[in-house]
Amino acid sequence: MGLFTSPIKTLDDLFTHMLQDIYYAEQQIAKALPKMIDKAGNPVLKQAFEKHLHETEAQVTRLEQVFKLLDKPVKGVTCAAIDGIISETKEIMSDVGDQEVLDAALIAGAQAVEHYEITRYGTLTAFAKQLGHIGAAGLLEQTLIEERATDTALTKLAGQEVNRKAAA
Ligand code: FE
Ligand code: FE
Ligand code: FE
């Protein structure tokens, strides 16, 4: 347990902790995406990141709705996992010189972020349902669907175009 986090005794405590974790993570993602938009050379990739920045901002608001629905304070806790994924992606971004290879690296980093979010929203949705928070479960599942769609779109873009250009 972290120094400033509350003790986790029940599934509801764990659910709350994970909500705070993803709330922090979404905010870090919203901060990181403008740099990724800026660095993307492929126009379709740039557009995909722009779209997901808007979605991410709405997801932050959606999480605030979840906190309110559950009568919990809107609060974040540091997510070491997202900090790690984002710092690793930034490091690679500054190391890659070739624009086409950079686009492939940006997709790889973004997909690592999406996969983290998919696992978290999957668990959060399941916990919310188990705990009888049906409204919250619906909101969390909405975000889960957006994260999955983003991941699928990036897989498609890499496979159809970006990886081939990076290899050329
Ligand atoms: Fe998100
Ligand atoms: Fe986390
Ligand atoms: Fe996402």
CSV table of N, CA and C and ligand atoms in Angstrom, one decimal:
chain,number,residue,atom,x,y,z
A,1,MET,N,0.8,-1.2,0.0
A,1,MET,CA,0.0,0.0,0.0
A,1,MET,C,0.9,1.2,0.0
A,2,GLY,N,0.5,2.2,-0.8
A,2,GLY,CA,1.2,3.5,-0.8
A,2,GLY,C,1.1,4.3,0.4
A,3,LEU,N,2.0,5.2,0.6
A,3,LEU,CA,2.0,6.0,1.8
A,3,LEU,C,0.7,6.8,2.0
A,4,PHE,N,0.2,7.4,1.0
A,4,PHE,CA,-1.0,8.3,1.1
A,4,PHE,C,-2.3,7.7,0.6
A,5,THR,N,-2.3,6.4,0.4
A,5,THR,CA,-3.5,5.7,0.0
A,5,THR,C,-4.3,5.1,1.2
A,6,SER,N,-5.6,5.0,1.0
A,6,SER,CA,-6.4,4.5,2.1
A,6,SER,C,-6.3,2.9,2.1
A,7,PRO,N,-6.4,2.3,3.3
A,7,PRO,CA,-6.4,0.9,3.3
A,7,PRO,C,-7.5,0.2,2.5
A,8,ILE,N,-7.2,-0.9,1.9
A,8,ILE,CA,-8.2,-1.6,1.1
A,8,ILE,C,-8.6,-2.9,1.8
A,9,LYS,N,-9.8,-2.9,2.3
A,9,LYS,CA,-10.3,-4.0,3.0
A,9,LYS,C,-11.3,-4.8,2.2
A,10,THR,N,-12.2,-4.1,1.6
A,10,THR,CA,-13.3,-4.8,0.9
A,10,THR,C,-13.2,-4.6,-0.6
A,11,LEU,N,-14.1,-5.3,-1.3
A,11,LEU,CA,-14.1,-5.2,-2.8
A,11,LEU,C,-14.5,-3.8,-3.2
A,12,ASP,N,-15.3,-3.2,-2.4
A,12,ASP,CA,-15.7,-1.8,-2.7
A,12,ASP,C,-14.5,-0.8,-2.5
A,13,ASP,N,-13.7,-1.1,-1.5
A,13,ASP,CA,-12.5,-0.3,-1.3
A,13,ASP,C,-11.6,-0.5,-2.6
A,14,LEU,N,-11.4,-1.7,-3.0
A,14,LEU,CA,-10.6,-2.0,-4.2
A,14,LEU,C,-11.1,-1.3,-5.4
A,15,PHE,N,-12.4,-1.4,-5.6
A,15,PHE,CA,-13.1,-0.7,-6.7
A,15,PHE,C,-12.8,0.8,-6.7
A,16,THR,N,-13.0,1.4,-5.5
A,16,THR,CA,-12.7,2.8,-5.4
A,16,THR,C,-11.3,3.2,-5.7
A,17,HIS,N,-10.4,2.4,-5.2
A,17,HIS,CA,-9.0,2.6,-5.4
A,17,HIS,C,-8.7,2.5,-6.9
A,18,MET,N,-9.3,1.5,-7.6
A,18,MET,CA,-9.0,1.4,-9.0
A,18,MET,C,-9.7,2.5,-9.9
A,19,LEU,N,-10.8,3.0,-9.4
A,19,LEU,CA,-11.4,4.2,-10.0
A,19,LEU,C,-10.5,5.4,-9.9
A,20,GLN,N,-9.9,5.6,-8.8
A,20,GLN,CA,-9.0,6.7,-8.5
A,20,GLN,C,-7.7,6.6,-9.4
A,21,ASP,N,-7.3,5.3,-9.5
A,21,ASP,CA,-6.1,5.0,-10.3
A,21,ASP,C,-6.4,5.3,-11.8
A,22,ILE,N,-7.5,4.9,-12.3
A,22,ILE,CA,-7.8,5.2,-13.8
A,22,ILE,C,-8.1,6.7,-14.0
A,23,TYR,N,-8.6,7.3,-13.0
A,23,TYR,CA,-8.9,8.8,-13.1
A,23,TYR,C,-7.6,9.5,-13.3
A,24,TYR,N,-6.6,9.2,-12.5
A,24,TYR,CA,-5.3,9.7,-12.6
A,24,TYR,C,-4.7,9.4,-14.0
A,25,ALA,N,-4.8,8.1,-14.4
A,25,ALA,CA,-4.3,7.6,-15.6
A,25,ALA,C,-4.8,8.4,-16.8
A,26,GLU,N,-6.2,8.6,-16.8
A,26,GLU,CA,-6.8,9.3,-18.0
A,26,GLU,C,-6.3,10.7,-18.1
A,27,GLN,N,-6.0,11.3,-16.9
A,27,GLN,CA,-5.5,12.7,-17.0
A,27,GLN,C,-4.1,12.7,-17.5
A,28,GLN,N,-3.3,11.7,-17.2
A,28,GLN,CA,-1.9,11.7,-17.7
A,28,GLN,C,-2.0,11.4,-19.2
A,29,ILE,N,-2.9,10.6,-19.6
A,29,ILE,CA,-3.1,10.3,-21.1
A,29,ILE,C,-3.5,11.6,-21.8
A,30,ALA,N,-4.4,12.3,-21.3
A,30,ALA,CA,-4.9,13.6,-21.9
A,30,ALA,C,-3.7,14.6,-22.0
A,31,LYS,N,-2.8,14.5,-21.1
A,31,LYS,CA,-1.6,15.4,-21.1
A,31,LYS,C,-0.6,14.9,-22.1
A,32,ALA,N,-0.5,13.6,-22.3
A,32,ALA,CA,0.5,13.0,-23.2
A,32,ALA,C,0.1,13.1,-24.7
A,33,LEU,N,-1.2,13.0,-24.9
A,33,LEU,CA,-1.6,12.9,-26.3
A,33,LEU,C,-1.3,14.1,-27.2
A,34,PRO,N,-1.3,15.3,-26.8
A,34,PRO,CA,-1.0,16.4,-27.6
A,34,PRO,C,0.4,16.3,-28.2
A,35,LYS,N,1.4,15.8,-27.4
A,35,LYS,CA,2.7,15.6,-27.9
A,35,LYS,C,2.8,14.5,-29.0
A,36,MET,N,2.0,13.5,-28.8
A,36,MET,CA,1.9,12.4,-29.7
A,36,MET,C,1.3,12.9,-31.1
A,37,ILE,N,0.2,13.7,-30.9
A,37,ILE,CA,-0.4,14.3,-32.1
A,37,ILE,C,0.6,15.1,-32.9
A,38,ASP,N,1.4,15.9,-32.2
A,38,ASP,CA,2.4,16.7,-32.7
A,38,ASP,C,3.5,15.9,-33.5
A,39,LYS,N,3.9,14.8,-32.9
A,39,LYS,CA,5.0,14.0,-33.4
A,39,LYS,C,4.5,13.0,-34.6
A,40,ALA,N,3.2,12.8,-34.7
A,40,ALA,CA,2.7,11.8,-35.7
A,40,ALA,C,2.9,12.5,-37.1
A,41,GLY,N,3.4,11.7,-38.0
A,41,GLY,CA,3.6,12.2,-39.4
A,41,GLY,C,2.4,11.8,-40.3
A,42,ASN,N,2.0,10.6,-40.1
A,42,ASN,CA,0.9,10.0,-40.9
A,42,ASN,C,-0.4,10.8,-40.5
A,43,PRO,N,-1.1,11.4,-41.6
A,43,PRO,CA,-2.3,12.2,-41.3
A,43,PRO,C,-3.4,11.4,-40.6
A,44,VAL,N,-3.5,10.1,-41.0
A,44,VAL,CA,-4.6,9.3,-40.5
A,44,VAL,C,-4.3,9.0,-39.0
A,45,LEU,N,-3.0,8.8,-38.7
A,45,LEU,CA,-2.6,8.6,-37.3
A,45,LEU,C,-2.9,9.8,-36.4
A,46,LYS,N,-2.5,10.9,-37.0
A,46,LYS,CA,-2.7,12.2,-36.3
A,46,LYS,C,-4.2,12.4,-36.0
A,47,GLN,N,-5.0,12.1,-37.0
A,47,GLN,CA,-6.4,12.2,-36.8
A,47,GLN,C,-7.0,11.3,-35.7
A,48,ALA,N,-6.4,10.0,-35.7
A,48,ALA,CA,-6.9,9.0,-34.8
A,48,ALA,C,-6.5,9.5,-33.3
A,49,PHE,N,-5.3,10.1,-33.2
A,49,PHE,CA,-4.9,10.6,-31.9
A,49,PHE,C,-5.8,11.8,-31.4
A,50,GLU,N,-6.1,12.6,-32.4
A,50,GLU,CA,-6.9,13.8,-32.1
A,50,GLU,C,-8.3,13.3,-31.6
A,51,LYS,N,-8.9,12.4,-32.3
A,51,LYS,CA,-10.2,11.8,-32.0
A,51,LYS,C,-10.1,11.3,-30.5
A,52,HIS,N,-9.0,10.5,-30.3
A,52,HIS,CA,-8.9,9.9,-29.0
A,52,HIS,C,-8.6,10.9,-27.8
A,53,LEU,N,-8.0,12.0,-28.2
A,53,LEU,CA,-7.9,13.0,-27.1
A,53,LEU,C,-9.2,13.6,-26.7
A,54,HIS,N,-10.1,13.8,-27.7
A,54,HIS,CA,-11.5,14.3,-27.3
A,54,HIS,C,-12.2,13.2,-26.5
A,55,GLU,N,-12.0,11.9,-26.9
A,55,GLU,CA,-12.7,10.9,-26.2
A,55,GLU,C,-12.1,10.8,-24.8
A,56,THR,N,-10.8,11.0,-24.6
A,56,THR,CA,-10.2,10.9,-23.3
A,56,THR,C,-10.7,12.0,-22.4
A,57,GLU,N,-10.8,13.2,-22.9
A,57,GLU,CA,-11.4,14.3,-22.1
A,57,GLU,C,-12.8,14.0,-21.7
A,58,ALA,N,-13.6,13.3,-22.5
A,58,ALA,CA,-15.0,13.0,-22.2
A,58,ALA,C,-14.9,11.8,-21.2
A,59,GLN,N,-13.9,11.0,-21.3
A,59,GLN,CA,-13.8,9.8,-20.3
A,59,GLN,C,-13.5,10.3,-18.9
A,60,VAL,N,-12.7,11.4,-18.8
A,60,VAL,CA,-12.4,12.0,-17.5
A,60,VAL,C,-13.7,12.5,-16.9
A,61,THR,N,-14.5,13.2,-17.7
A,61,THR,CA,-15.8,13.7,-17.2
A,61,THR,C,-16.7,12.5,-16.8
A,62,ARG,N,-16.7,11.5,-17.6
A,62,ARG,CA,-17.5,10.3,-17.3
A,62,ARG,C,-17.1,9.7,-16.0
A,63,LEU,N,-15.8,9.6,-15.7
A,63,LEU,CA,-15.4,9.1,-14.4
A,63,LEU,C,-15.9,10.0,-13.3
A,64,GLU,N,-15.9,11.3,-13.5
A,64,GLU,CA,-16.4,12.2,-12.5
A,64,GLU,C,-17.9,11.9,-12.2
A,65,GLN,N,-18.6,11.6,-13.3
A,65,GLN,CA,-20.0,11.2,-13.1
A,65,GLN,C,-20.1,9.9,-12.3
A,66,VAL,N,-19.2,9.0,-12.5
A,66,VAL,CA,-19.2,7.7,-11.8
A,66,VAL,C,-19.0,8.0,-10.3
A,67,PHE,N,-18.0,8.8,-10.0
A,67,PHE,CA,-17.7,9.2,-8.6
A,67,PHE,C,-19.0,9.8,-7.9
A,68,LYS,N,-19.6,10.7,-8.6
A,68,LYS,CA,-20.8,11.4,-8.1
A,68,LYS,C,-22.0,10.4,-7.9
A,69,LEU,N,-22.1,9.5,-8.9
A,69,LEU,CA,-23.2,8.5,-8.8
A,69,LEU,C,-23.0,7.6,-7.6
A,70,LEU,N,-21.7,7.4,-7.2
A,70,LEU,CA,-21.4,6.5,-6.1
A,70,LEU,C,-21.2,7.3,-4.8
A,71,ASP,N,-21.4,8.6,-4.9
A,71,ASP,CA,-21.2,9.4,-3.7
A,71,ASP,C,-19.8,9.3,-3.1
A,72,LYS,N,-18.9,9.3,-4.0
A,72,LYS,CA,-17.5,9.2,-3.6
A,72,LYS,C,-16.8,10.5,-4.0
A,73,PRO,N,-15.8,11.0,-3.3
A,73,PRO,CA,-15.1,12.2,-3.7
A,73,PRO,C,-14.3,12.0,-5.0
A,74,VAL,N,-14.3,13.0,-5.9
A,74,VAL,CA,-13.6,12.9,-7.1
A,74,VAL,C,-12.1,13.0,-6.8
A,75,LYS,N,-11.4,12.0,-7.0
A,75,LYS,CA,-10.0,11.9,-6.5
A,75,LYS,C,-9.2,11.0,-7.3
A,76,GLY,N,-7.9,11.3,-7.5
A,76,GLY,CA,-7.0,10.4,-8.2
A,76,GLY,C,-5.9,9.9,-7.3
A,77,VAL,N,-5.4,8.7,-7.7
A,77,VAL,CA,-4.1,8.3,-7.0
A,77,VAL,C,-3.1,7.9,-8.1
A,78,THR,N,-1.9,8.1,-7.8
A,78,THR,CA,-0.8,7.9,-8.8
A,78,THR,C,-0.9,6.4,-9.3
A,79,CYS,N,-0.9,6.3,-10.6
A,79,CYS,CA,-0.9,5.0,-11.3
A,79,CYS,C,0.6,4.9,-11.8
A,80,ALA,N,1.3,4.0,-11.2
A,80,ALA,CA,2.7,3.8,-11.6
A,80,ALA,C,2.8,3.2,-13.0
A,81,ALA,N,1.8,2.3,-13.3
A,81,ALA,CA,1.8,1.7,-14.6
A,81,ALA,C,1.7,2.7,-15.7
A,82,ILE,N,0.8,3.6,-15.7
A,82,ILE,CA,0.6,4.5,-16.8
A,82,ILE,C,1.8,5.5,-16.8
A,83,ASP,N,2.3,5.9,-15.7
A,83,ASP,CA,3.5,6.7,-15.7
A,83,ASP,C,4.6,6.0,-16.4
A,84,GLY,N,4.8,4.7,-16.1
A,84,GLY,CA,5.8,3.9,-16.8
A,84,GLY,C,5.6,3.8,-18.3
A,85,ILE,N,4.4,3.5,-18.7
A,85,ILE,CA,4.1,3.3,-20.1
A,85,ILE,C,4.3,4.7,-20.9
A,86,ILE,N,3.9,5.8,-20.3
A,86,ILE,CA,4.0,7.1,-20.9
A,86,ILE,C,5.5,7.5,-21.0
A,87,SER,N,6.2,7.3,-19.9
A,87,SER,CA,7.6,7.7,-19.9
A,87,SER,C,8.4,6.8,-20.9
A,88,GLU,N,8.1,5.6,-21.0
A,88,GLU,CA,8.8,4.7,-22.0
A,88,GLU,C,8.5,5.2,-23.4
A,89,THR,N,7.2,5.5,-23.6
A,89,THR,CA,6.8,6.0,-25.0
A,89,THR,C,7.5,7.3,-25.3
A,90,LYS,N,7.6,8.2,-24.3
A,90,LYS,CA,8.3,9.5,-24.6
A,90,LYS,C,9.8,9.3,-24.9
A,91,GLU,N,10.4,8.3,-24.2
A,91,GLU,CA,11.8,8.0,-24.4
A,91,GLU,C,12.0,7.5,-25.8
A,92,ILE,N,11.2,6.6,-26.2
A,92,ILE,CA,11.3,6.1,-27.6
A,92,ILE,C,11.1,7.2,-28.6
A,93,MET,N,10.1,8.0,-28.3
A,93,MET,CA,9.8,9.2,-29.2
A,93,MET,C,11.0,10.0,-29.5
A,94,SER,N,11.7,10.3,-28.4
A,94,SER,CA,12.9,11.2,-28.6
A,94,SER,C,14.1,10.4,-29.2
A,95,ASP,N,14.1,9.1,-29.2
A,95,ASP,CA,15.2,8.3,-29.7
A,95,ASP,C,15.1,8.0,-31.2
A,96,VAL,N,13.8,7.9,-31.7
A,96,VAL,CA,13.6,7.5,-33.1
A,96,VAL,C,13.8,8.7,-34.0
A,97,GLY,N,14.6,8.6,-35.0
A,97,GLY,CA,14.9,9.7,-35.9
A,97,GLY,C,14.0,9.7,-37.2
A,98,ASP,N,13.8,8.5,-37.7
A,98,ASP,CA,13.0,8.4,-39.0
A,98,ASP,C,11.5,8.5,-38.7
A,99,GLN,N,10.8,9.4,-39.5
A,99,GLN,CA,9.4,9.7,-39.2
A,99,GLN,C,8.5,8.5,-39.4
A,100,GLU,N,8.8,7.6,-40.4
A,100,GLU,CA,7.9,6.4,-40.6
A,100,GLU,C,8.1,5.5,-39.4
A,101,VAL,N,9.3,5.3,-39.0
A,101,VAL,CA,9.6,4.4,-37.8
A,101,VAL,C,9.0,5.0,-36.6
A,102,LEU,N,9.0,6.4,-36.5
A,102,LEU,CA,8.4,7.1,-35.3
A,102,LEU,C,6.9,6.8,-35.3
A,103,ASP,N,6.3,6.8,-36.4
A,103,ASP,CA,4.8,6.6,-36.5
A,103,ASP,C,4.5,5.2,-35.9
A,104,ALA,N,5.3,4.2,-36.3
A,104,ALA,CA,5.2,2.8,-35.8
A,104,ALA,C,5.4,2.8,-34.3
A,105,ALA,N,6.4,3.5,-33.8
A,105,ALA,CA,6.6,3.6,-32.4
A,105,ALA,C,5.5,4.2,-31.6
A,106,LEU,N,4.9,5.3,-32.2
A,106,LEU,CA,3.8,6.0,-31.6
A,106,LEU,C,2.6,5.0,-31.4
A,107,ILE,N,2.3,4.3,-32.5
A,107,ILE,CA,1.2,3.3,-32.4
A,107,ILE,C,1.5,2.2,-31.3
A,108,ALA,N,2.8,1.8,-31.3
A,108,ALA,CA,3.1,0.7,-30.3
A,108,ALA,C,2.9,1.3,-28.9
A,109,GLY,N,3.3,2.5,-28.7
A,109,GLY,CA,3.2,3.1,-27.3
A,109,GLY,C,1.7,3.4,-27.0
A,110,ALA,N,0.9,3.9,-28.0
A,110,ALA,CA,-0.5,4.1,-27.8
A,110,ALA,C,-1.2,2.8,-27.5
A,111,GLN,N,-0.8,1.8,-28.2
A,111,GLN,CA,-1.5,0.5,-27.9
A,111,GLN,C,-1.2,-0.1,-26.5
A,112,ALA,N,0.0,0.2,-26.0
A,112,ALA,CA,0.3,-0.2,-24.7
A,112,ALA,C,-0.6,0.5,-23.7
A,113,VAL,N,-0.9,1.8,-24.0
A,113,VAL,CA,-1.8,2.6,-23.1
A,113,VAL,C,-3.2,2.0,-23.2
A,114,GLU,N,-3.7,1.8,-24.4
A,114,GLU,CA,-5.0,1.3,-24.6
A,114,GLU,C,-5.2,-0.1,-23.9
A,115,HIS,N,-4.2,-0.9,-24.0
A,115,HIS,CA,-4.3,-2.3,-23.4
A,115,HIS,C,-4.4,-2.1,-21.9
A,116,TYR,N,-3.6,-1.2,-21.3
A,116,TYR,CA,-3.7,-1.0,-19.9
A,116,TYR,C,-5.2,-0.5,-19.5
A,117,GLU,N,-5.7,0.4,-20.3
A,117,GLU,CA,-7.0,0.9,-20.0
A,117,GLU,C,-8.1,-0.2,-20.2
A,118,ILE,N,-7.9,-1.0,-21.2
A,118,ILE,CA,-8.9,-2.1,-21.5
A,118,ILE,C,-8.9,-3.1,-20.3
A,119,THR,N,-7.7,-3.4,-19.7
A,119,THR,CA,-7.7,-4.3,-18.6
A,119,THR,C,-8.4,-3.7,-17.4
A,120,ARG,N,-8.1,-2.4,-17.2
A,120,ARG,CA,-8.7,-1.7,-16.0
A,120,ARG,C,-10.2,-1.5,-16.1
A,121,TYR,N,-10.6,-1.0,-17.3
A,121,TYR,CA,-12.1,-0.8,-17.4
A,121,TYR,C,-12.9,-2.1,-17.5
A,122,GLY,N,-12.2,-3.2,-17.9
A,122,GLY,CA,-12.8,-4.5,-17.9
A,122,GLY,C,-13.1,-4.9,-16.5
A,123,THR,N,-12.1,-4.8,-15.6
A,123,THR,CA,-12.2,-5.1,-14.2
A,123,THR,C,-13.2,-4.2,-13.5
A,124,LEU,N,-13.1,-2.9,-13.8
A,124,LEU,CA,-14.0,-2.0,-13.1
A,124,LEU,C,-15.4,-2.2,-13.4
A,125,THR,N,-15.7,-2.5,-14.7
A,125,THR,CA,-17.1,-2.9,-15.1
A,125,THR,C,-17.6,-4.1,-14.4
A,126,ALA,N,-16.7,-5.1,-14.3
A,126,ALA,CA,-17.1,-6.4,-13.6
A,126,ALA,C,-17.3,-6.1,-12.1
A,127,PHE,N,-16.4,-5.3,-11.5
A,127,PHE,CA,-16.6,-5.0,-10.1
A,127,PHE,C,-17.9,-4.2,-9.8
A,128,ALA,N,-18.1,-3.2,-10.7
A,128,ALA,CA,-19.3,-2.4,-10.5
A,128,ALA,C,-20.6,-3.3,-10.6
A,129,LYS,N,-20.6,-4.2,-11.6
A,129,LYS,CA,-21.8,-5.1,-11.7
A,129,LYS,C,-21.9,-5.9,-10.5
A,130,GLN,N,-20.8,-6.5,-10.0
A,130,GLN,CA,-20.8,-7.4,-8.8
A,130,GLN,C,-21.3,-6.6,-7.6
A,131,LEU,N,-21.0,-5.4,-7.5
A,131,LEU,CA,-21.3,-4.6,-6.3
A,131,LEU,C,-22.7,-3.9,-6.5
A,132,GLY,N,-23.4,-4.2,-7.6
A,132,GLY,CA,-24.7,-3.7,-7.8
A,132,GLY,C,-24.8,-2.2,-8.2
A,133,HIS,N,-23.7,-1.7,-8.7
A,133,HIS,CA,-23.6,-0.3,-9.2
A,133,HIS,C,-23.9,-0.3,-10.7
A,134,ILE,N,-25.2,-0.5,-11.0
A,134,ILE,CA,-25.5,-0.8,-12.4
A,134,ILE,C,-25.3,0.5,-13.3
A,135,GLY,N,-25.6,1.7,-12.8
A,135,GLY,CA,-25.4,2.9,-13.6
A,135,GLY,C,-23.9,3.1,-13.8
A,136,ALA,N,-23.1,2.9,-12.8
A,136,ALA,CA,-21.7,3.1,-12.9
A,136,ALA,C,-21.1,2.1,-13.9
A,137,ALA,N,-21.6,0.9,-13.8
A,137,ALA,CA,-21.1,-0.2,-14.7
A,137,ALA,C,-21.4,0.2,-16.2
A,138,GLY,N,-22.5,0.8,-16.4
A,138,GLY,CA,-22.9,1.2,-17.8
A,138,GLY,C,-21.9,2.2,-18.3
A,139,LEU,N,-21.6,3.2,-17.5
A,139,LEU,CA,-20.7,4.3,-17.9
A,139,LEU,C,-19.3,3.7,-18.1
A,140,LEU,N,-18.8,2.9,-17.2
A,140,LEU,CA,-17.5,2.3,-17.4
A,140,LEU,C,-17.4,1.4,-18.6
A,141,GLU,N,-18.5,0.7,-18.9
A,141,GLU,CA,-18.5,-0.2,-20.1
A,141,GLU,C,-18.4,0.7,-21.4
A,142,GLN,N,-19.1,1.9,-21.3
A,142,GLN,CA,-19.0,2.8,-22.5
A,142,GLN,C,-17.6,3.1,-22.8
A,143,THR,N,-16.8,3.4,-21.8
A,143,THR,CA,-15.4,3.8,-22.0
A,143,THR,C,-14.6,2.6,-22.5
A,144,LEU,N,-14.9,1.4,-21.9
A,144,LEU,CA,-14.3,0.2,-22.3
A,144,LEU,C,-14.4,0.0,-23.8
A,145,ILE,N,-15.6,0.2,-24.3
A,145,ILE,CA,-15.9,0.0,-25.7
A,145,ILE,C,-15.1,1.0,-26.6
A,146,GLU,N,-14.9,2.3,-26.1
A,146,GLU,CA,-14.1,3.2,-26.8
A,146,GLU,C,-12.7,2.9,-26.8
A,147,GLU,N,-12.2,2.3,-25.7
A,147,GLU,CA,-10.7,2.0,-25.7
A,147,GLU,C,-10.5,0.8,-26.6
A,148,ARG,N,-11.4,-0.2,-26.6
A,148,ARG,CA,-11.3,-1.3,-27.5
A,148,ARG,C,-11.3,-0.9,-29.0
A,149,ALA,N,-12.2,0.1,-29.3
A,149,ALA,CA,-12.3,0.6,-30.7
A,149,ALA,C,-11.1,1.3,-31.1
A,150,THR,N,-10.5,2.0,-30.2
A,150,THR,CA,-9.2,2.8,-30.5
A,150,THR,C,-8.1,1.8,-30.8
A,151,ASP,N,-8.0,0.7,-29.9
A,151,ASP,CA,-7.0,-0.3,-30.1
A,151,ASP,C,-7.1,-1.0,-31.5
A,152,THR,N,-8.4,-1.3,-31.8
A,152,THR,CA,-8.7,-2.0,-33.1
A,152,THR,C,-8.3,-1.1,-34.3
A,153,ALA,N,-8.6,0.2,-34.2
A,153,ALA,CA,-8.3,1.2,-35.2
A,153,ALA,C,-6.8,1.3,-35.4
A,154,LEU,N,-6.1,1.3,-34.3
A,154,LEU,CA,-4.6,1.4,-34.4
A,154,LEU,C,-4.0,0.1,-35.0
A,155,THR,N,-4.5,-1.0,-34.6
A,155,THR,CA,-4.0,-2.3,-35.2
A,155,THR,C,-4.2,-2.3,-36.7
A,156,LYS,N,-5.4,-1.8,-37.1
A,156,LYS,CA,-5.7,-1.7,-38.6
A,156,LYS,C,-4.8,-0.8,-39.3
A,157,LEU,N,-4.6,0.4,-38.7
A,157,LEU,CA,-3.7,1.4,-39.3
A,157,LEU,C,-2.3,0.9,-39.5
A,158,ALA,N,-1.8,0.3,-38.4
A,158,ALA,CA,-0.4,-0.3,-38.4
A,158,ALA,C,-0.3,-1.3,-39.5
A,159,GLY,N,-1.3,-2.2,-39.6
A,159,GLY,CA,-1.2,-3.3,-40.5
A,159,GLY,C,-1.4,-2.9,-42.0
A,160,GLN,N,-2.2,-1.9,-42.2
A,160,GLN,CA,-2.5,-1.5,-43.6
A,160,GLN,C,-1.5,-0.6,-44.1
A,161,GLU,N,-0.8,0.2,-43.3
A,161,GLU,CA,0.0,1.3,-43.8
A,161,GLU,C,1.3,1.5,-43.1
A,162,VAL,N,1.1,1.8,-41.8
A,162,VAL,CA,2.3,2.4,-41.1
A,162,VAL,C,3.5,1.4,-41.0
A,163,ASN,N,3.2,0.2,-40.7
A,163,ASN,CA,4.3,-0.8,-40.5
A,163,ASN,C,5.1,-1.0,-41.9
A,164,ARG,N,4.3,-1.0,-42.9
A,164,ARG,CA,4.9,-1.2,-44.3
A,164,ARG,C,5.8,0.0,-44.6
A,165,LYS,N,5.3,1.2,-44.4
A,165,LYS,CA,6.1,2.4,-44.6
A,165,LYS,C,7.4,2.4,-43.7
A,166,ALA,N,7.2,2.0,-42.5
A,166,ALA,CA,8.3,2.0,-41.6
A,166,ALA,C,9.4,1.0,-42.0
A,167,ALA,N,9.0,-0.1,-42.7
A,167,ALA,CA,9.9,-1.1,-43.1
A,167,ALA,C,10.6,-0.7,-44.4
A,168,ALA,N,10.0,0.2,-45.2
A,168,ALA,CA,10.6,0.6,-46.5
A,168,ALA,C,11.9,1.4,-46.4
B,1,FE,FE,-9.1,6.4,-21.8
B,2,FE,FE,-2.7,1.7,-12.2
B,3,FE,FE,-7.7,5.3,-24.4
